[in-house]
Amino acid sequence: MHLLGVIFLICSSWSLSMLDASGKFLMGAEVGVTLMVLCLWRYLVHLLLALSVVVPARGWHAIRSARPGMQLARGISLLAVTMLFFMTLHYLPQAEATAMSFLAPLLMLVSAPWALGERAYLSRWVAAGIGFLGVLIIIRPGSSLDPVGVLYGLLTAGSMALLYIVSRKLAGEDPYTTLIWSGGTGSVALLALLPLYAGDLLRVLGGLESWHWLVLAGTGFWGALGHFLQIQAYRHAPASMLAPFLYFQIISATVLGWLIWGQFPDAISWLGIFVICASGIGIGVVEWRRTR
């Protein structure tokens, strides 16, 4: 059963990397979909798919949350992460952008004493420091990475850490309810802001080719599928066992970045990626032994 959880998690990493690659492609100069339009479709399709899967199996009561305020906070946090990471991908190669996002779990552990009331551990600070060193190796002078993209990448990591903290506070909630609220919160927020980008939406409606629409709808499909597979993974294996396999997303991001854009990290960037992954896996092992 634990092996099945690992398989689900690895499949989830590929789904989420497909979401990232689709967004990066659509925001590129060739297609030119704006950020708000991209996110609107990503969340609307996500919501429709989540409702079509969860409601027939569990009924409409699956939408009810015991903690709606916290669900709204998580949904807004997820929307912020989505928008910031799409902007990061607009400026940076997918592999480097993904590697920088893995600073988020380390930031979450460091802030846990204040945000979650957990005990402070020196090992978490050391791991976060090593992970940040890995980021510095990636964004070093001469790396040719766009500074604007680097800034968005750091903001993404910070927002993602906040998302992890809010998600920890929702640990007792039905994950399928959270799946629906994730799509619903983003959809409602983006529809409320529609007057601000209605012109961009109309331009997209009239200017995209048919296969572009397929990629655009695919953002919601890959996002919903990725989160659904994560739910299945954590149902079949404990989080402590799955934590090291989260870093397999570096592989899927690198492969897609190379196949689609011909972007492949150089040797020094790989060193930085290795340092980030090693710090995350290392503290994961320490946390696992501590809980045992």
Tab-separated table of C-alpha atoms in Angstrom:
chain	number	residue	atom	x	y	z
A	1	MET	CA	0.000	0.000	0.000
A	2	HIS	CA	2.863	2.386	0.773
A	3	LEU	CA	4.361	1.774	-2.674
A	4	LEU	CA	1.028	2.783	-4.206
A	5	GLY	CA	1.212	6.060	-2.293
A	6	VAL	CA	4.682	6.758	-3.709
A	7	ILE	CA	3.435	6.016	-7.249
A	8	PHE	CA	0.493	8.376	-6.797
A	9	LEU	CA	2.824	11.128	-5.549
A	10	ILE	CA	5.239	10.754	-8.470
A	11	CYS	CA	2.304	10.868	-10.905
A	12	SER	CA	1.109	13.989	-9.088
A	13	SER	CA	4.493	15.653	-9.624
A	14	TRP	CA	4.216	15.050	-13.373
A	15	SER	CA	0.660	16.434	-13.437
A	16	LEU	CA	1.676	19.602	-11.602
A	17	SER	CA	4.715	20.022	-13.851
A	18	MET	CA	2.378	19.745	-16.855
A	19	LEU	CA	0.282	22.520	-15.298
A	20	ASP	CA	3.401	24.669	-14.909
A	21	ALA	CA	4.593	23.987	-18.451
A	22	SER	CA	1.151	24.763	-19.891
A	23	GLY	CA	1.017	28.084	-18.051
A	24	LYS	CA	4.549	29.013	-19.125
A	25	PHE	CA	3.706	28.227	-22.754
A	26	LEU	CA	0.426	30.170	-22.747
A	27	MET	CA	2.019	33.276	-21.207
A	28	GLY	CA	4.836	33.200	-23.752
A	29	ALA	CA	5.139	35.669	-26.605
A	30	GLU	CA	3.763	33.176	-29.148
A	31	VAL	CA	0.336	32.929	-27.456
A	32	GLY	CA	0.263	35.894	-25.083
A	33	VAL	CA	-2.441	34.843	-22.621
A	34	THR	CA	-2.415	37.251	-19.680
A	35	LEU	CA	-1.962	36.074	-16.106
A	36	MET	CA	-5.517	36.807	-14.952
A	37	VAL	CA	-7.139	35.057	-17.923
A	38	LEU	CA	-4.856	32.058	-17.477
A	39	CYS	CA	-5.688	31.755	-13.775
A	40	LEU	CA	-9.428	32.184	-14.405
A	41	TRP	CA	-9.554	29.204	-16.732
A	42	ARG	CA	-7.233	27.184	-14.540
A	43	TYR	CA	-9.556	27.579	-11.537
A	44	LEU	CA	-12.881	27.303	-13.353
A	45	VAL	CA	-11.901	24.002	-14.983
A	46	HIS	CA	-10.439	22.797	-11.662
A	47	LEU	CA	-13.737	23.577	-9.891
A	48	LEU	CA	-15.895	21.880	-12.517
A	49	LEU	CA	-13.739	18.746	-12.495
A	50	ALA	CA	-13.654	18.595	-8.680
A	51	LEU	CA	-17.440	18.931	-8.473
A	52	SER	CA	-17.986	16.312	-11.193
A	53	VAL	CA	-15.804	13.781	-9.338
A	54	VAL	CA	-16.563	14.470	-5.672
A	55	VAL	CA	-20.296	15.298	-5.673
A	56	PRO	CA	-21.501	12.102	-7.442
A	57	ALA	CA	-19.440	10.015	-5.010
A	58	ARG	CA	-20.125	11.890	-1.768
A	59	GLY	CA	-23.104	14.137	-2.388
A	60	TRP	CA	-23.416	17.903	-2.086
A	61	HIS	CA	-22.684	17.754	1.646
A	62	ALA	CA	-19.033	17.258	0.656
A	63	ILE	CA	-18.934	21.002	-0.074
A	64	ARG	CA	-19.729	21.888	3.538
A	65	SER	CA	-16.695	22.798	5.591
A	66	ALA	CA	-16.407	22.873	9.363
A	67	ARG	CA	-13.880	25.705	9.008
A	68	PRO	CA	-14.971	27.887	6.073
A	69	GLY	CA	-12.829	30.831	7.170
A	70	MET	CA	-9.691	28.729	7.120
A	71	GLN	CA	-10.713	27.221	3.773
A	72	LEU	CA	-11.059	30.726	2.342
A	73	ALA	CA	-7.626	31.640	3.701
A	74	ARG	CA	-6.135	28.536	2.112
A	75	GLY	CA	-7.893	29.201	-1.197
A	76	ILE	CA	-6.600	32.783	-1.357
A	77	SER	CA	-3.104	31.575	-0.426
A	78	LEU	CA	-3.236	28.982	-3.200
A	79	LEU	CA	-4.372	31.611	-5.693
A	80	ALA	CA	-1.460	33.849	-4.682
A	81	VAL	CA	0.984	30.943	-5.097
A	82	THR	CA	-0.460	30.121	-8.523
A	83	MET	CA	-0.173	33.684	-9.786
A	84	LEU	CA	3.310	34.254	-8.395
A	85	PHE	CA	4.640	30.954	-9.735
A	86	PHE	CA	3.206	31.559	-13.208
A	87	MET	CA	5.019	34.906	-13.179
A	88	THR	CA	8.201	33.130	-12.057
A	89	LEU	CA	7.875	30.695	-14.946
A	90	HIS	CA	7.338	33.588	-17.343
A	91	TYR	CA	10.860	34.806	-16.559
A	92	LEU	CA	12.802	31.693	-15.487
A	93	PRO	CA	13.391	28.177	-16.850
A	94	GLN	CA	11.017	25.625	-15.348
A	95	ALA	CA	13.673	23.553	-13.560
A	96	GLU	CA	15.211	26.527	-11.725
A	97	ALA	CA	11.796	27.974	-10.861
A	98	THR	CA	10.649	24.644	-9.438
A	99	ALA	CA	13.850	24.230	-7.435
A	100	MET	CA	13.390	27.656	-5.827
A	101	SER	CA	9.832	26.743	-4.795
A	102	PHE	CA	11.213	23.877	-2.694
A	103	LEU	CA	12.539	26.459	-0.287
A	104	ALA	CA	8.931	26.731	0.946
A	105	PRO	CA	8.805	23.581	3.154
A	106	LEU	CA	11.975	24.737	4.906
A	107	LEU	CA	10.498	28.190	5.531
A	108	MET	CA	7.374	26.551	6.910
A	109	LEU	CA	9.397	24.466	9.384
A	110	VAL	CA	11.358	27.504	10.532
A	111	SER	CA	8.164	29.523	11.131
A	112	ALA	CA	6.293	26.625	12.769
A	113	PRO	CA	7.072	27.702	16.381
A	114	TRP	CA	5.228	30.992	15.841
A	115	ALA	CA	2.623	29.960	13.287
A	116	LEU	CA	1.747	26.494	14.613
A	117	GLY	CA	2.936	26.589	18.223
A	118	GLU	CA	5.487	23.853	17.626
A	119	ARG	CA	8.781	23.521	19.435
A	120	ALA	CA	11.766	25.281	17.837
A	121	TYR	CA	14.588	23.028	16.621
A	122	LEU	CA	18.084	24.057	15.547
A	123	SER	CA	18.043	21.371	12.849
A	124	ARG	CA	15.235	23.197	11.041
A	125	TRP	CA	17.198	26.450	10.970
A	126	VAL	CA	20.275	24.637	9.682
A	127	ALA	CA	18.243	22.939	6.939
A	128	ALA	CA	16.650	26.247	5.921
A	129	GLY	CA	20.070	27.901	5.799
A	130	ILE	CA	21.472	25.118	3.614
A	131	GLY	CA	18.430	25.288	1.342
A	132	PHE	CA	18.839	29.037	0.945
A	133	LEU	CA	22.501	28.459	0.095
A	134	GLY	CA	21.292	26.210	-2.717
A	135	VAL	CA	19.052	29.015	-3.995
A	136	LEU	CA	22.008	31.419	-3.891
A	137	ILE	CA	24.038	28.960	-5.975
A	138	ILE	CA	21.251	28.852	-8.573
A	139	ILE	CA	20.780	32.638	-8.757
A	140	ARG	CA	24.511	33.431	-8.495
A	141	PRO	CA	25.962	36.340	-10.489
A	142	GLY	CA	26.556	35.193	-14.032
A	143	SER	CA	23.724	32.656	-13.961
A	144	SER	CA	21.851	34.755	-16.578
A	145	LEU	CA	18.588	34.330	-14.644
A	146	ASP	CA	16.260	37.326	-14.866
A	147	PRO	CA	16.306	39.219	-11.525
A	148	VAL	CA	12.563	39.887	-11.828
A	149	GLY	CA	11.947	36.153	-12.103
A	150	VAL	CA	14.204	35.493	-9.123
A	151	LEU	CA	12.190	37.978	-7.048
A	152	TYR	CA	8.944	36.296	-8.078
A	153	GLY	CA	10.493	32.933	-7.211
A	154	LEU	CA	11.362	34.045	-3.688
A	155	LEU	CA	7.883	35.524	-3.234
A	156	THR	CA	6.429	32.228	-4.447
A	157	ALA	CA	8.409	30.291	-1.841
A	158	GLY	CA	7.215	32.618	0.929
A	159	SER	CA	3.579	32.392	-0.187
A	160	MET	CA	3.842	28.632	-0.516
A	161	ALA	CA	5.169	28.387	3.044
A	162	LEU	CA	2.073	30.294	4.201
A	163	LEU	CA	-0.083	27.892	2.192
A	164	TYR	CA	1.552	24.909	3.935
A	165	ILE	CA	0.909	26.484	7.347
A	166	VAL	CA	-2.783	27.074	6.606
A	167	SER	CA	-3.054	23.552	5.185
A	168	ARG	CA	-1.604	22.150	8.425
A	169	LYS	CA	-4.341	23.972	10.334
A	170	LEU	CA	-6.892	22.214	8.091
A	171	ALA	CA	-5.432	18.762	8.726
A	172	GLY	CA	-8.725	17.418	10.121
A	173	GLU	CA	-10.827	18.571	7.165
A	174	ASP	CA	-11.966	16.186	4.431
A	175	PRO	CA	-9.347	16.580	1.662
A	176	TYR	CA	-12.068	16.313	-0.997
A	177	THR	CA	-13.840	19.278	0.563
A	178	THR	CA	-10.563	21.168	0.408
A	179	LEU	CA	-10.167	20.155	-3.248
A	180	ILE	CA	-13.513	21.799	-4.079
A	181	TRP	CA	-12.861	24.890	-1.983
A	182	SER	CA	-9.457	25.302	-3.663
A	183	GLY	CA	-11.089	25.636	-7.068
A	184	GLY	CA	-14.116	27.534	-5.774
A	185	THR	CA	-12.248	30.230	-3.889
A	186	GLY	CA	-9.969	31.010	-6.804
A	187	SER	CA	-12.862	31.007	-9.277
A	188	VAL	CA	-15.024	33.376	-7.210
A	189	ALA	CA	-12.120	35.750	-6.555
A	190	LEU	CA	-11.133	35.901	-10.229
A	191	LEU	CA	-14.738	36.332	-11.400
A	192	ALA	CA	-15.138	39.204	-8.923
A	193	LEU	CA	-12.105	40.882	-10.505
A	194	LEU	CA	-13.313	40.206	-14.071
A	195	PRO	CA	-14.122	43.878	-14.866
A	196	LEU	CA	-10.405	44.623	-14.475
A	197	TYR	CA	-9.355	42.270	-17.277
A	198	ALA	CA	-12.527	41.761	-19.355
A	199	GLY	CA	-10.801	43.270	-22.396
A	200	ASP	CA	-7.976	40.727	-22.169
A	201	LEU	CA	-10.511	37.915	-21.861
A	202	LEU	CA	-12.398	39.063	-24.969
A	203	ARG	CA	-9.141	39.279	-26.890
A	204	VAL	CA	-8.252	35.731	-25.844
A	205	LEU	CA	-11.704	34.435	-26.768
A	206	GLY	CA	-11.290	35.740	-30.283
A	207	GLY	CA	-7.606	35.138	-30.850
A	208	LEU	CA	-6.677	31.645	-29.684
A	209	GLU	CA	-6.351	28.698	-31.995
A	210	SER	CA	-8.265	25.520	-31.171
A	211	TRP	CA	-5.253	23.680	-29.785
A	212	HIS	CA	-4.413	26.660	-27.611
A	213	TRP	CA	-7.843	26.250	-26.023
A	214	LEU	CA	-6.967	22.631	-25.336
A	215	VAL	CA	-3.790	23.682	-23.521
A	216	LEU	CA	-5.706	26.375	-21.609
A	217	ALA	CA	-8.346	23.910	-20.437
A	218	GLY	CA	-5.517	21.526	-19.634
A	219	THR	CA	-4.223	23.869	-16.930
A	220	GLY	CA	-7.347	23.177	-14.869
A	221	PHE	CA	-7.228	19.481	-15.707
A	222	TRP	CA	-3.584	19.027	-14.700
A	223	GLY	CA	-4.044	21.118	-11.558
A	224	ALA	CA	-7.109	19.204	-10.385
A	225	LEU	CA	-5.533	15.857	-11.284
A	226	GLY	CA	-2.313	16.734	-9.467
A	227	HIS	CA	-4.137	17.624	-6.245
A	228	PHE	CA	-6.402	14.568	-6.533
A	229	LEU	CA	-3.375	12.285	-6.927
A	230	GLN	CA	-1.763	13.904	-3.884
A	231	ILE	CA	-4.870	13.103	-1.847
A	232	GLN	CA	-4.643	9.480	-2.967
A	233	ALA	CA	-0.929	9.386	-2.154
A	234	TYR	CA	-1.440	10.532	1.443
A	235	ARG	CA	-4.284	8.052	1.860
A	236	HIS	CA	-1.941	5.165	1.051
A	237	ALA	CA	1.309	6.254	2.731
A	238	PRO	CA	2.332	8.455	5.674
A	239	ALA	CA	3.590	11.972	4.990
A	240	SER	CA	6.994	11.179	6.492
A	241	MET	CA	7.545	8.412	3.940
A	242	LEU	CA	6.368	10.545	1.011
A	243	ALA	CA	8.343	13.698	1.869
A	244	PRO	CA	11.575	12.723	0.012
A	245	PHE	CA	9.633	11.846	-3.127
A	246	LEU	CA	8.232	15.382	-3.391
A	247	TYR	CA	11.579	16.367	-4.892
A	248	PHE	CA	10.954	14.104	-7.885
A	249	GLN	CA	9.123	17.102	-9.343
A	250	ILE	CA	12.550	18.527	-10.151
A	251	ILE	CA	12.938	15.658	-12.628
A	252	SER	CA	9.581	16.204	-14.328
A	253	ALA	CA	10.141	19.975	-14.473
A	254	THR	CA	13.604	19.526	-15.994
A	255	VAL	CA	12.422	17.011	-18.581
A	256	LEU	CA	9.515	19.197	-19.714
A	257	GLY	CA	11.668	22.340	-19.771
A	258	TRP	CA	14.226	20.555	-21.930
A	259	LEU	CA	11.686	18.958	-24.300
A	260	ILE	CA	9.589	22.096	-24.847
A	261	TRP	CA	12.092	24.979	-24.633
A	262	GLY	CA	15.479	23.279	-24.800
A	263	GLN	CA	16.326	24.688	-21.344
A	264	PHE	CA	18.601	22.536	-19.201
A	265	PRO	CA	20.355	23.623	-15.977
A	266	ASP	CA	24.132	23.944	-16.134
A	267	ALA	CA	26.430	22.084	-13.768
A	268	ILE	CA	26.527	24.808	-11.102
A	269	SER	CA	22.738	25.150	-11.151
A	270	TRP	CA	22.481	21.397	-10.679
A	271	LEU	CA	24.721	21.778	-7.646
A	272	GLY	CA	22.283	24.323	-6.212
A	273	ILE	CA	19.321	22.056	-6.987
A	274	PHE	CA	21.113	19.173	-5.268
A	275	VAL	CA	21.789	21.305	-2.173
A	276	ILE	CA	18.116	22.318	-1.914
A	277	CYS	CA	16.909	18.735	-2.342
A	278	ALA	CA	19.501	17.372	0.097
A	279	SER	CA	18.515	19.891	2.774
A	280	GLY	CA	14.828	19.079	2.349
A	281	ILE	CA	15.320	15.311	2.357
A	282	GLY	CA	17.768	15.552	5.256
A	283	ILE	CA	15.403	17.500	7.507
A	284	GLY	CA	12.618	15.135	6.436
A	285	VAL	CA	14.628	12.206	7.782
A	286	VAL	CA	15.389	14.114	10.997
A	287	GLU	CA	11.701	14.979	11.486
A	288	TRP	CA	10.692	11.375	10.808
A	289	ARG	CA	13.143	10.044	13.396
A	290	ARG	CA	12.021	12.700	15.871
A	291	THR	CA	8.355	11.708	15.583
A	292	ARG	CA	9.284	8.055	16.046
